[in-house]
Amino acid sequence: MLTRSEIRSYLTARGPAQEELFAEARRLREEHFGSTVILRGVIEVTNVCRVNCDYCPMRRDNMRENDRYFMSSDDILERAREIRNAGIDIILLQGGETPRNLATIEDAIPRIRELFDGRVEILLNLGNMRRSQYERLRNLGAMSYILKHETSDPRLHEAVRHESLDERLRCMRDLLDLGYRVGTGLISSLPGQTLDSIVDDIELAEALGVHMCSVAPFVPAPNTPLQLEPAGSNELALNTIAVLRLHRPQMLIPSVSALEKTSTGGQSRGLAAGANVMTVNFTGDIDRQRYLIYGKDRFVVKKRYAEDLAQASGLRIRGSVFLGPDARDGVRVGGSAGRRDIS
Ligand code: SF4
């Protein structure tokens, strides 16, 4: 385990010190996961959100001007079939935070499980909910959940998300308690954030005992209160990925598309910094144009691109680490029992 001052100095490493940091992160990835990268398939189920994050074009205040959509259960199933046909066994259902599509999601989950004959990790990223709602989704077959804390600084969290960090953490603890594999995440270079605050983010992920953590550099998206702020530093985001790998080697850490949006080659460098997950987009063309997570010109990851990136990084593509031999729960992250290469 790293000390706070070690984390701080790694976060600012450049040149040979940074290369050494990345090499150690890759060594630990290799030790825990082999030369592999996990592929997920994402379906963006709605662009409607009740939250008003200052960095997001899908924020509540933009709802009137945005071209809103809700995918139907049939549409979700059609996309899930494409993901299955692509040989991917993790379905990420992601969308804005709204109770309005809960019934659709509840209908879709058992149908997706049936489509995959149970051999699927259904991963959700749908925001804060009541414990009873998480429990229902879990009982229907959802296995994992992404709920990013974004920033662990309660004052900054409240200032940019207009939401309480405590409530977010309550949701994460409920999810863990209900047996979900949980992913958190942070935005690095968020305006108002300090280096110490990123150290806190890393320590929070550790303290929560989550299974996954993402790092995205801040993107000043159009039509948001933060649109004129400078773009986040990819170097800081990459160093944060590497530090997370050193601090908690068995964690799933994605190389996110925001790294590529901020700097060409960024996603490849994410893998070089020790990341071991990539998410391929399977949302239909029309809805994808309306899902404005970083504005209209976001970088969209397709399967061929992810495969080429994996190959160039010397990594083999593999499936979910959470699916056990009986296709239900129970495989520890980094364990060998559930490893299944899918190509
Ligand atoms: S970042 Fe997520 S929670 Fe915040 S406004 Fe955008 S979709 Fe909603």
GROMACS .gro file of C-alpha atoms and ligand atoms in nm:
model
  351
    1MET     CA    1   0.000   0.000   0.000
    2LEU     CA    2   0.134   0.343  -0.093
    3THR     CA    3   0.164   0.635   0.148
    4ARG     CA    4  -0.002   0.967   0.071
    5SER     CA    5   0.330   1.131  -0.009
    6GLU     CA    6   0.426   0.843  -0.245
    7ILE     CA    7   0.091   0.878  -0.423
    8ARG     CA    8   0.142   1.254  -0.453
    9SER     CA    9   0.485   1.217  -0.604
   10TYR     CA   10   0.368   0.945  -0.849
   11LEU     CA   11   0.082   1.169  -0.962
   12THR     CA   12   0.327   1.433  -1.078
   13ALA     CA   13   0.588   1.193  -1.227
   14ARG     CA   14   0.703   1.275  -1.579
   15GLY     CA   15   0.976   1.147  -1.813
   16PRO     CA   16   1.166   0.836  -1.697
   17ALA     CA   17   0.995   0.837  -1.354
   18GLN     CA   18   0.656   0.821  -1.528
   19GLU     CA   19   0.771   0.540  -1.758
   20GLU     CA   20   0.890   0.343  -1.456
   21LEU     CA   21   0.554   0.398  -1.286
   22PHE     CA   22   0.369   0.271  -1.594
   23ALA     CA   23   0.600  -0.031  -1.626
   24GLU     CA   24   0.530  -0.130  -1.265
   25ALA     CA   25   0.154  -0.085  -1.323
   26ARG     CA   26   0.172  -0.311  -1.631
   27ARG     CA   27   0.371  -0.570  -1.435
   28LEU     CA   28   0.101  -0.580  -1.168
   29ARG     CA   29  -0.175  -0.605  -1.430
   30GLU     CA   30   0.010  -0.897  -1.584
   31GLU     CA   31   0.050  -1.063  -1.245
   32HIS     CA   32  -0.321  -1.039  -1.162
   33PHE     CA   33  -0.489  -1.066  -1.501
   34GLY     CA   34  -0.227  -1.191  -1.747
   35SER     CA   35  -0.183  -1.008  -2.079
   36THR     CA   36  -0.553  -0.942  -2.118
   37VAL     CA   37  -0.802  -0.663  -2.156
   38ILE     CA   38  -1.173  -0.702  -2.080
   39LEU     CA   39  -1.428  -0.577  -2.334
   40ARG     CA   40  -1.770  -0.448  -2.235
   41GLY     CA   41  -2.054  -0.356  -2.469
   42VAL     CA   42  -2.247  -0.045  -2.370
   43ILE     CA   43  -2.606   0.043  -2.457
   44GLU     CA   44  -2.701   0.401  -2.369
   45VAL     CA   45  -3.063   0.359  -2.267
   46THR     CA   46  -3.170   0.721  -2.214
   47ASN     CA   47  -3.026   1.072  -2.226
   48VAL     CA   48  -3.275   1.207  -1.970
   49CYS     CA   49  -3.133   1.294  -1.630
   50ARG     CA   50  -3.272   1.455  -1.316
   51VAL     CA   51  -2.923   1.562  -1.200
   52ASN     CA   52  -2.760   1.890  -1.300
   53CYS     CA   53  -2.384   1.824  -1.313
   54ASP     CA   54  -2.199   2.136  -1.424
   55TYR     CA   55  -1.976   1.937  -1.661
   56CYS     CA   56  -2.242   1.737  -1.847
   57PRO     CA   57  -2.448   1.844  -2.152
   58MET     CA   58  -2.725   1.602  -2.047
   59ARG     CA   59  -2.777   1.800  -1.726
   60ARG     CA   60  -3.131   1.876  -1.615
   61ASP     CA   61  -3.116   2.242  -1.722
   62ASN     CA   62  -3.047   2.134  -2.082
   63MET     CA   63  -3.334   1.889  -2.094
   64ARG     CA   64  -3.569   2.119  -2.286
   65GLU     CA   65  -3.327   2.179  -2.572
   66ASN     CA   66  -3.191   1.822  -2.584
   67ASP     CA   67  -3.356   1.569  -2.814
   68ARG     CA   68  -3.473   1.328  -2.545
   69TYR     CA   69  -3.508   0.952  -2.589
   70PHE     CA   70  -3.587   0.638  -2.392
   71MET     CA   71  -3.498   0.303  -2.546
   72SER     CA   72  -3.767   0.035  -2.527
   73SER     CA   73  -3.699  -0.309  -2.385
   74ASP     CA   74  -3.719  -0.453  -2.739
   75ASP     CA   75  -3.458  -0.202  -2.864
   76ILE     CA   76  -3.230  -0.286  -2.574
   77LEU     CA   77  -3.264  -0.655  -2.652
   78GLU     CA   78  -3.178  -0.599  -3.016
   79ARG     CA   79  -2.858  -0.418  -2.915
   80ALA     CA   80  -2.780  -0.688  -2.659
   81ARG     CA   81  -2.805  -0.946  -2.938
   82GLU     CA   82  -2.544  -0.752  -3.137
   83ILE     CA   83  -2.317  -0.753  -2.834
   84ARG     CA   84  -2.362  -1.128  -2.792
   85ASN     CA   85  -2.290  -1.181  -3.162
   86ALA     CA   86  -1.972  -0.977  -3.120
   87GLY     CA   87  -1.856  -1.231  -2.858
   88ILE     CA   88  -1.882  -0.989  -2.565
   89ASP     CA   89  -2.032  -1.117  -2.239
   90ILE     CA   90  -2.064  -0.791  -2.043
   91ILE     CA   91  -2.368  -0.574  -2.116
   92LEU     CA   92  -2.343  -0.227  -1.971
   93LEU     CA   93  -2.681  -0.051  -1.951
   94GLN     CA   94  -2.599   0.314  -1.901
   95GLY     CA   95  -2.811   0.625  -1.890
   96GLY     CA   96  -2.908   0.942  -1.714
   97GLU     CA   97  -3.052   0.919  -1.364
   98THR     CA   98  -3.428   0.896  -1.395
   99PRO     CA   99  -3.690   0.669  -1.242
  100ARG     CA  100  -3.885   0.686  -1.569
  101ASN     CA  101  -3.702   0.398  -1.736
  102LEU     CA  102  -3.680   0.165  -1.438
  103ALA     CA  103  -3.969  -0.054  -1.556
  104THR     CA  104  -3.801  -0.091  -1.896
  105ILE     CA  105  -3.473  -0.194  -1.736
  106GLU     CA  106  -3.653  -0.440  -1.511
  107ASP     CA  107  -3.818  -0.591  -1.814
  108ALA     CA  108  -3.495  -0.604  -2.017
  109ILE     CA  109  -3.266  -0.772  -1.760
  110PRO     CA  110  -3.429  -1.119  -1.753
  111ARG     CA  111  -3.467  -1.110  -2.132
  112ILE     CA  112  -3.095  -1.036  -2.174
  113ARG     CA  113  -3.009  -1.319  -1.937
  114GLU     CA  114  -3.225  -1.553  -2.139
  115LEU     CA  115  -3.061  -1.437  -2.461
  116PHE     CA  116  -2.719  -1.530  -2.319
  117ASP     CA  117  -2.845  -1.844  -2.153
  118GLY     CA  118  -2.738  -1.692  -1.821
  119ARG     CA  119  -2.372  -1.647  -1.924
  120VAL     CA  120  -2.369  -1.270  -1.907
  121GLU     CA  121  -2.258  -1.001  -1.668
  122ILE     CA  122  -2.526  -0.734  -1.660
  123LEU     CA  123  -2.358  -0.415  -1.548
  124LEU     CA  124  -2.568  -0.107  -1.472
  125ASN     CA  125  -2.476   0.261  -1.462
  126LEU     CA  126  -2.804   0.435  -1.385
  127GLY     CA  127  -2.727   0.658  -1.088
  128ASN     CA  128  -2.858   0.687  -0.735
  129MET     CA  129  -3.157   0.476  -0.637
  130ARG     CA  130  -3.325   0.353  -0.324
  131ARG     CA  131  -3.182   0.035  -0.172
  132SER     CA  132  -3.506  -0.150  -0.251
  133GLN     CA  133  -3.471  -0.060  -0.619
  134TYR     CA  134  -3.112  -0.186  -0.631
  135GLU     CA  135  -3.232  -0.501  -0.461
  136ARG     CA  136  -3.502  -0.562  -0.720
  137LEU     CA  137  -3.253  -0.518  -1.004
  138ARG     CA  138  -3.008  -0.751  -0.835
  139ASN     CA  139  -3.276  -1.015  -0.788
  140LEU     CA  140  -3.365  -0.986  -1.155
  141GLY     CA  141  -3.006  -1.071  -1.248
  142ALA     CA  142  -2.798  -0.750  -1.251
  143MET     CA  143  -2.451  -0.845  -1.131
  144SER     CA  144  -2.250  -0.525  -1.117
  145TYR     CA  145  -2.302  -0.150  -1.094
  146ILE     CA  146  -2.098   0.160  -1.175
  147LEU     CA  147  -2.163   0.461  -0.954
  148LYS     CA  148  -1.875   0.706  -0.976
  149HIS     CA  149  -1.806   0.929  -0.681
  150GLU     CA  150  -1.652   1.178  -0.934
  151THR     CA  151  -1.480   1.375  -0.656
  152SER     CA  152  -1.436   1.278  -0.291
  153ASP     CA  153  -1.422   1.643  -0.184
  154PRO     CA  154  -1.770   1.693  -0.035
  155ARG     CA  155  -1.767   2.068  -0.095
  156LEU     CA  156  -1.655   2.038  -0.458
  157HIS     CA  157  -1.898   1.750  -0.514
  158GLU     CA  158  -2.186   1.964  -0.394
  159ALA     CA  159  -2.061   2.262  -0.599
  160VAL     CA  160  -2.031   2.082  -0.936
  161ARG     CA  161  -2.297   1.810  -0.903
  162HIS     CA  162  -2.545   1.990  -0.676
  163GLU     CA  163  -2.583   1.658  -0.498
  164SER     CA  164  -2.459   1.522  -0.168
  165LEU     CA  165  -2.148   1.303  -0.163
  166ASP     CA  166  -2.286   1.127   0.144
  167GLU     CA  167  -2.593   1.011  -0.045
  168ARG     CA  168  -2.371   0.883  -0.328
  169LEU     CA  169  -2.163   0.688  -0.079
  170ARG     CA  170  -2.479   0.552   0.085
  171CYS     CA  171  -2.580   0.413  -0.256
  172MET     CA  172  -2.237   0.255  -0.305
  173ARG     CA  173  -2.247   0.088   0.033
  174ASP     CA  174  -2.598  -0.043  -0.036
  175LEU     CA  175  -2.479  -0.187  -0.367
  176LEU     CA  176  -2.181  -0.358  -0.204
  177ASP     CA  177  -2.401  -0.488   0.074
  178LEU     CA  178  -2.643  -0.636  -0.179
  179GLY     CA  179  -2.359  -0.833  -0.341
  180TYR     CA  180  -2.305  -0.618  -0.649
  181ARG     CA  181  -1.954  -0.588  -0.794
  182VAL     CA  182  -1.920  -0.213  -0.771
  183GLY     CA  183  -1.726   0.037  -0.976
  184THR     CA  184  -1.653   0.391  -0.871
  185GLY     CA  185  -1.470   0.659  -1.068
  186LEU     CA  186  -1.325   1.004  -1.054
  187ILE     CA  187  -1.276   1.301  -1.279
  188SER     CA  188  -0.919   1.429  -1.269
  189SER     CA  189  -0.837   1.798  -1.328
  190LEU     CA  190  -1.191   1.894  -1.228
  191PRO     CA  191  -1.190   2.275  -1.186
  192GLY     CA  192  -1.137   2.349  -0.816
  193GLN     CA  193  -0.974   2.011  -0.745
  194THR     CA  194  -0.637   1.983  -0.568
  195LEU     CA  195  -0.376   1.709  -0.596
  196ASP     CA  196  -0.455   1.610  -0.238
  197SER     CA  197  -0.815   1.566  -0.338
  198ILE     CA  198  -0.707   1.305  -0.598
  199VAL     CA  199  -0.508   1.129  -0.326
  200ASP     CA  200  -0.834   1.125  -0.126
  201ASP     CA  201  -1.016   0.981  -0.431
  202ILE     CA  202  -0.767   0.694  -0.451
  203GLU     CA  203  -0.790   0.630  -0.078
  204LEU     CA  204  -1.170   0.640  -0.093
  205ALA     CA  205  -1.180   0.374  -0.365
  206GLU     CA  206  -0.957   0.161  -0.143
  207ALA     CA  207  -1.162   0.224   0.172
  208LEU     CA  208  -1.493   0.144   0.004
  209GLY     CA  209  -1.357  -0.190  -0.117
  210VAL     CA  210  -1.496  -0.146  -0.467
  211HIS     CA  211  -1.402  -0.381  -0.750
  212MET     CA  212  -1.355  -0.124  -1.028
  213CYS     CA  213  -1.248   0.237  -1.060
  214SER     CA  214  -1.228   0.463  -1.365
  215VAL     CA  215  -1.034   0.784  -1.417
  216ALA     CA  216  -1.151   1.038  -1.675
  217PRO     CA  217  -0.977   1.367  -1.744
  218PHE     CA  218  -1.211   1.665  -1.722
  219VAL     CA  219  -1.366   1.751  -2.061
  220PRO     CA  220  -1.502   2.108  -2.093
  221ALA     CA  221  -1.821   2.011  -2.277
  222PRO     CA  222  -2.031   2.261  -2.474
  223ASN     CA  223  -2.353   2.400  -2.326
  224THR     CA  224  -2.236   2.352  -1.969
  225PRO     CA  225  -2.136   2.600  -1.697
  226LEU     CA  226  -1.776   2.466  -1.717
  227GLN     CA  227  -1.741   2.489  -2.096
  228LEU     CA  228  -1.476   2.762  -2.083
  229GLU     CA  229  -1.250   2.583  -1.835
  230PRO     CA  230  -0.927   2.426  -1.966
  231ALA     CA  231  -0.931   2.059  -2.064
  232GLY     CA  232  -0.795   1.820  -1.806
  233SER     CA  233  -0.440   1.688  -1.816
  234ASN     CA  234  -0.410   1.341  -1.971
  235GLU     CA  235  -0.077   1.294  -1.794
  236LEU     CA  236  -0.243   1.338  -1.454
  237ALA     CA  237  -0.525   1.100  -1.550
  238LEU     CA  238  -0.277   0.838  -1.674
  239ASN     CA  239  -0.066   0.867  -1.360
  240THR     CA  240  -0.382   0.826  -1.150
  241ILE     CA  241  -0.464   0.504  -1.341
  242ALA     CA  242  -0.113   0.373  -1.276
  243VAL     CA  243  -0.126   0.467  -0.906
  244LEU     CA  244  -0.461   0.289  -0.869
  245ARG     CA  245  -0.306  -0.023  -1.022
  246LEU     CA  246  -0.016  -0.003  -0.775
  247HIS     CA  247  -0.243   0.069  -0.481
  248ARG     CA  248  -0.504  -0.197  -0.556
  249PRO     CA  249  -0.366  -0.430  -0.826
  250GLN     CA  250  -0.672  -0.655  -0.851
  251MET     CA  251  -0.904  -0.370  -0.950
  252LEU     CA  252  -1.068  -0.341  -1.291
  253ILE     CA  253  -0.958  -0.006  -1.437
  254PRO     CA  254  -1.091   0.106  -1.775
  255SER     CA  255  -0.905   0.304  -2.035
  256VAL     CA  256  -1.188   0.548  -2.108
  257SER     CA  257  -1.278   0.727  -2.431
  258ALA     CA  258  -1.230   1.067  -2.262
  259LEU     CA  259  -0.854   0.995  -2.270
  260GLU     CA  260  -0.876   0.974  -2.648
  261LYS     CA  261  -1.099   1.281  -2.673
  262THR     CA  262  -0.848   1.487  -2.474
  263SER     CA  263  -0.543   1.361  -2.665
  264THR     CA  264  -0.500   1.132  -2.967
  265GLY     CA  265  -0.345   0.805  -2.854
  266GLY     CA  266  -0.475   0.864  -2.502
  267GLN     CA  267  -0.664   0.536  -2.479
  268SER     CA  268  -0.361   0.339  -2.587
  269ARG     CA  269  -0.159   0.515  -2.319
  270GLY     CA  270  -0.431   0.423  -2.068
  271LEU     CA  271  -0.353   0.057  -2.140
  272ALA     CA  272   0.019   0.135  -2.114
  273ALA     CA  273  -0.051   0.288  -1.770
  274GLY     CA  274  -0.205  -0.037  -1.643
  275ALA     CA  275  -0.575  -0.014  -1.739
  276ASN     CA  276  -0.743  -0.344  -1.829
  277VAL     CA  277  -1.096  -0.269  -1.954
  278MET     CA  278  -1.238  -0.105  -2.267
  279THR     CA  279  -1.599  -0.028  -2.345
  280VAL     CA  280  -1.732  -0.069  -2.699
  281ASN     CA  281  -2.035   0.135  -2.798
  282PHE     CA  282  -2.340  -0.053  -2.932
  283THR     CA  283  -2.597   0.228  -2.905
  284GLY     CA  284  -2.781   0.280  -3.235
  285ASP     CA  285  -2.658   0.569  -3.455
  286ILE     CA  286  -2.954   0.800  -3.390
  287ASP     CA  287  -2.959   0.760  -3.013
  288ARG     CA  288  -2.579   0.781  -2.996
  289GLN     CA  289  -2.595   1.127  -3.156
  290ARG     CA  290  -2.841   1.227  -2.884
  291TYR     CA  291  -2.635   1.089  -2.595
  292LEU     CA  292  -2.432   1.403  -2.536
  293ILE     CA  293  -2.203   1.291  -2.259
  294TYR     CA  294  -1.914   1.510  -2.383
  295GLY     CA  295  -2.110   1.698  -2.648
  296LYS     CA  296  -2.183   1.595  -3.009
  297ASP     CA  297  -1.822   1.520  -3.109
  298ARG     CA  298  -1.732   1.263  -2.845
  299PHE     CA  299  -1.495   0.981  -2.936
  300VAL     CA  300  -1.692   0.661  -2.996
  301VAL     CA  301  -1.516   0.327  -2.946
  302LYS     CA  302  -1.605   0.053  -3.198
  303LYS     CA  303  -1.511  -0.312  -3.168
  304ARG     CA  304  -1.250  -0.314  -3.444
  305TYR     CA  305  -1.075  -0.013  -3.291
  306ALA     CA  306  -1.070  -0.179  -2.947
  307GLU     CA  307  -0.933  -0.501  -3.097
  308ASP     CA  308  -0.659  -0.315  -3.284
  309LEU     CA  309  -0.568  -0.121  -2.971
  310ALA     CA  310  -0.550  -0.438  -2.764
  311GLN     CA  311  -0.331  -0.608  -3.023
  312ALA     CA  312  -0.098  -0.309  -3.052
  313SER     CA  313  -0.066  -0.315  -2.672
  314GLY     CA  314   0.019  -0.686  -2.668
  315LEU     CA  315  -0.307  -0.772  -2.490
  316ARG     CA  316  -0.557  -1.049  -2.555
  317ILE     CA  317  -0.928  -0.976  -2.532
  318ARG     CA  318  -1.116  -1.165  -2.264
  319GLY     CA  319  -1.460  -1.182  -2.105
  320SER     CA  320  -1.605  -1.100  -1.765
  321VAL     CA  321  -1.403  -1.185  -1.456
  322PHE     CA  322  -1.721  -1.204  -1.251
  323LEU     CA  323  -1.880  -1.498  -1.429
  324GLY     CA  324  -1.809  -1.824  -1.253
  325PRO     CA  325  -1.826  -2.171  -1.406
  326ASP     CA  326  -2.196  -2.186  -1.322
  327ALA     CA  327  -2.250  -1.848  -1.487
  328ARG     CA  328  -2.375  -1.696  -1.167
  329ASP     CA  329  -2.171  -1.493  -0.918
  330GLY     CA  330  -1.871  -1.586  -0.715
  331VAL     CA  331  -1.542  -1.531  -0.896
  332ARG     CA  332  -1.296  -1.305  -0.726
  333VAL     CA  333  -1.142  -1.032  -0.938
  334GLY     CA  334  -0.803  -1.136  -1.063
  335GLY     CA  335  -0.880  -1.500  -0.990
  336SER     CA  336  -0.817  -1.761  -1.254
  337ALA     CA  337  -1.136  -1.967  -1.214
  338GLY     CA  338  -1.355  -1.743  -1.421
  339ARG     CA  339  -1.110  -1.645  -1.692
  340ARG     CA  340  -1.246  -1.708  -2.036
  341ASP     CA  341  -1.087  -1.570  -2.348
  342ILE     CA  342  -1.341  -1.466  -2.603
  343SER     CA  343  -1.112  -1.424  -2.902
  344SF4     S1  344  -2.299   1.330  -1.550
  344SF4    FE1  345  -2.453   1.169  -1.523
  344SF4     S2  346  -2.567   1.232  -1.338
  344SF4    FE2  347  -2.456   1.415  -1.409
  344SF4     S3  348  -2.603   1.523  -1.540
  344SF4    FE3  349  -2.477   1.391  -1.674
  344SF4     S4  350  -2.595   1.203  -1.698
  344SF4    FE4  351  -2.677   1.314  -1.518
   0.00000   0.00000   0.00000
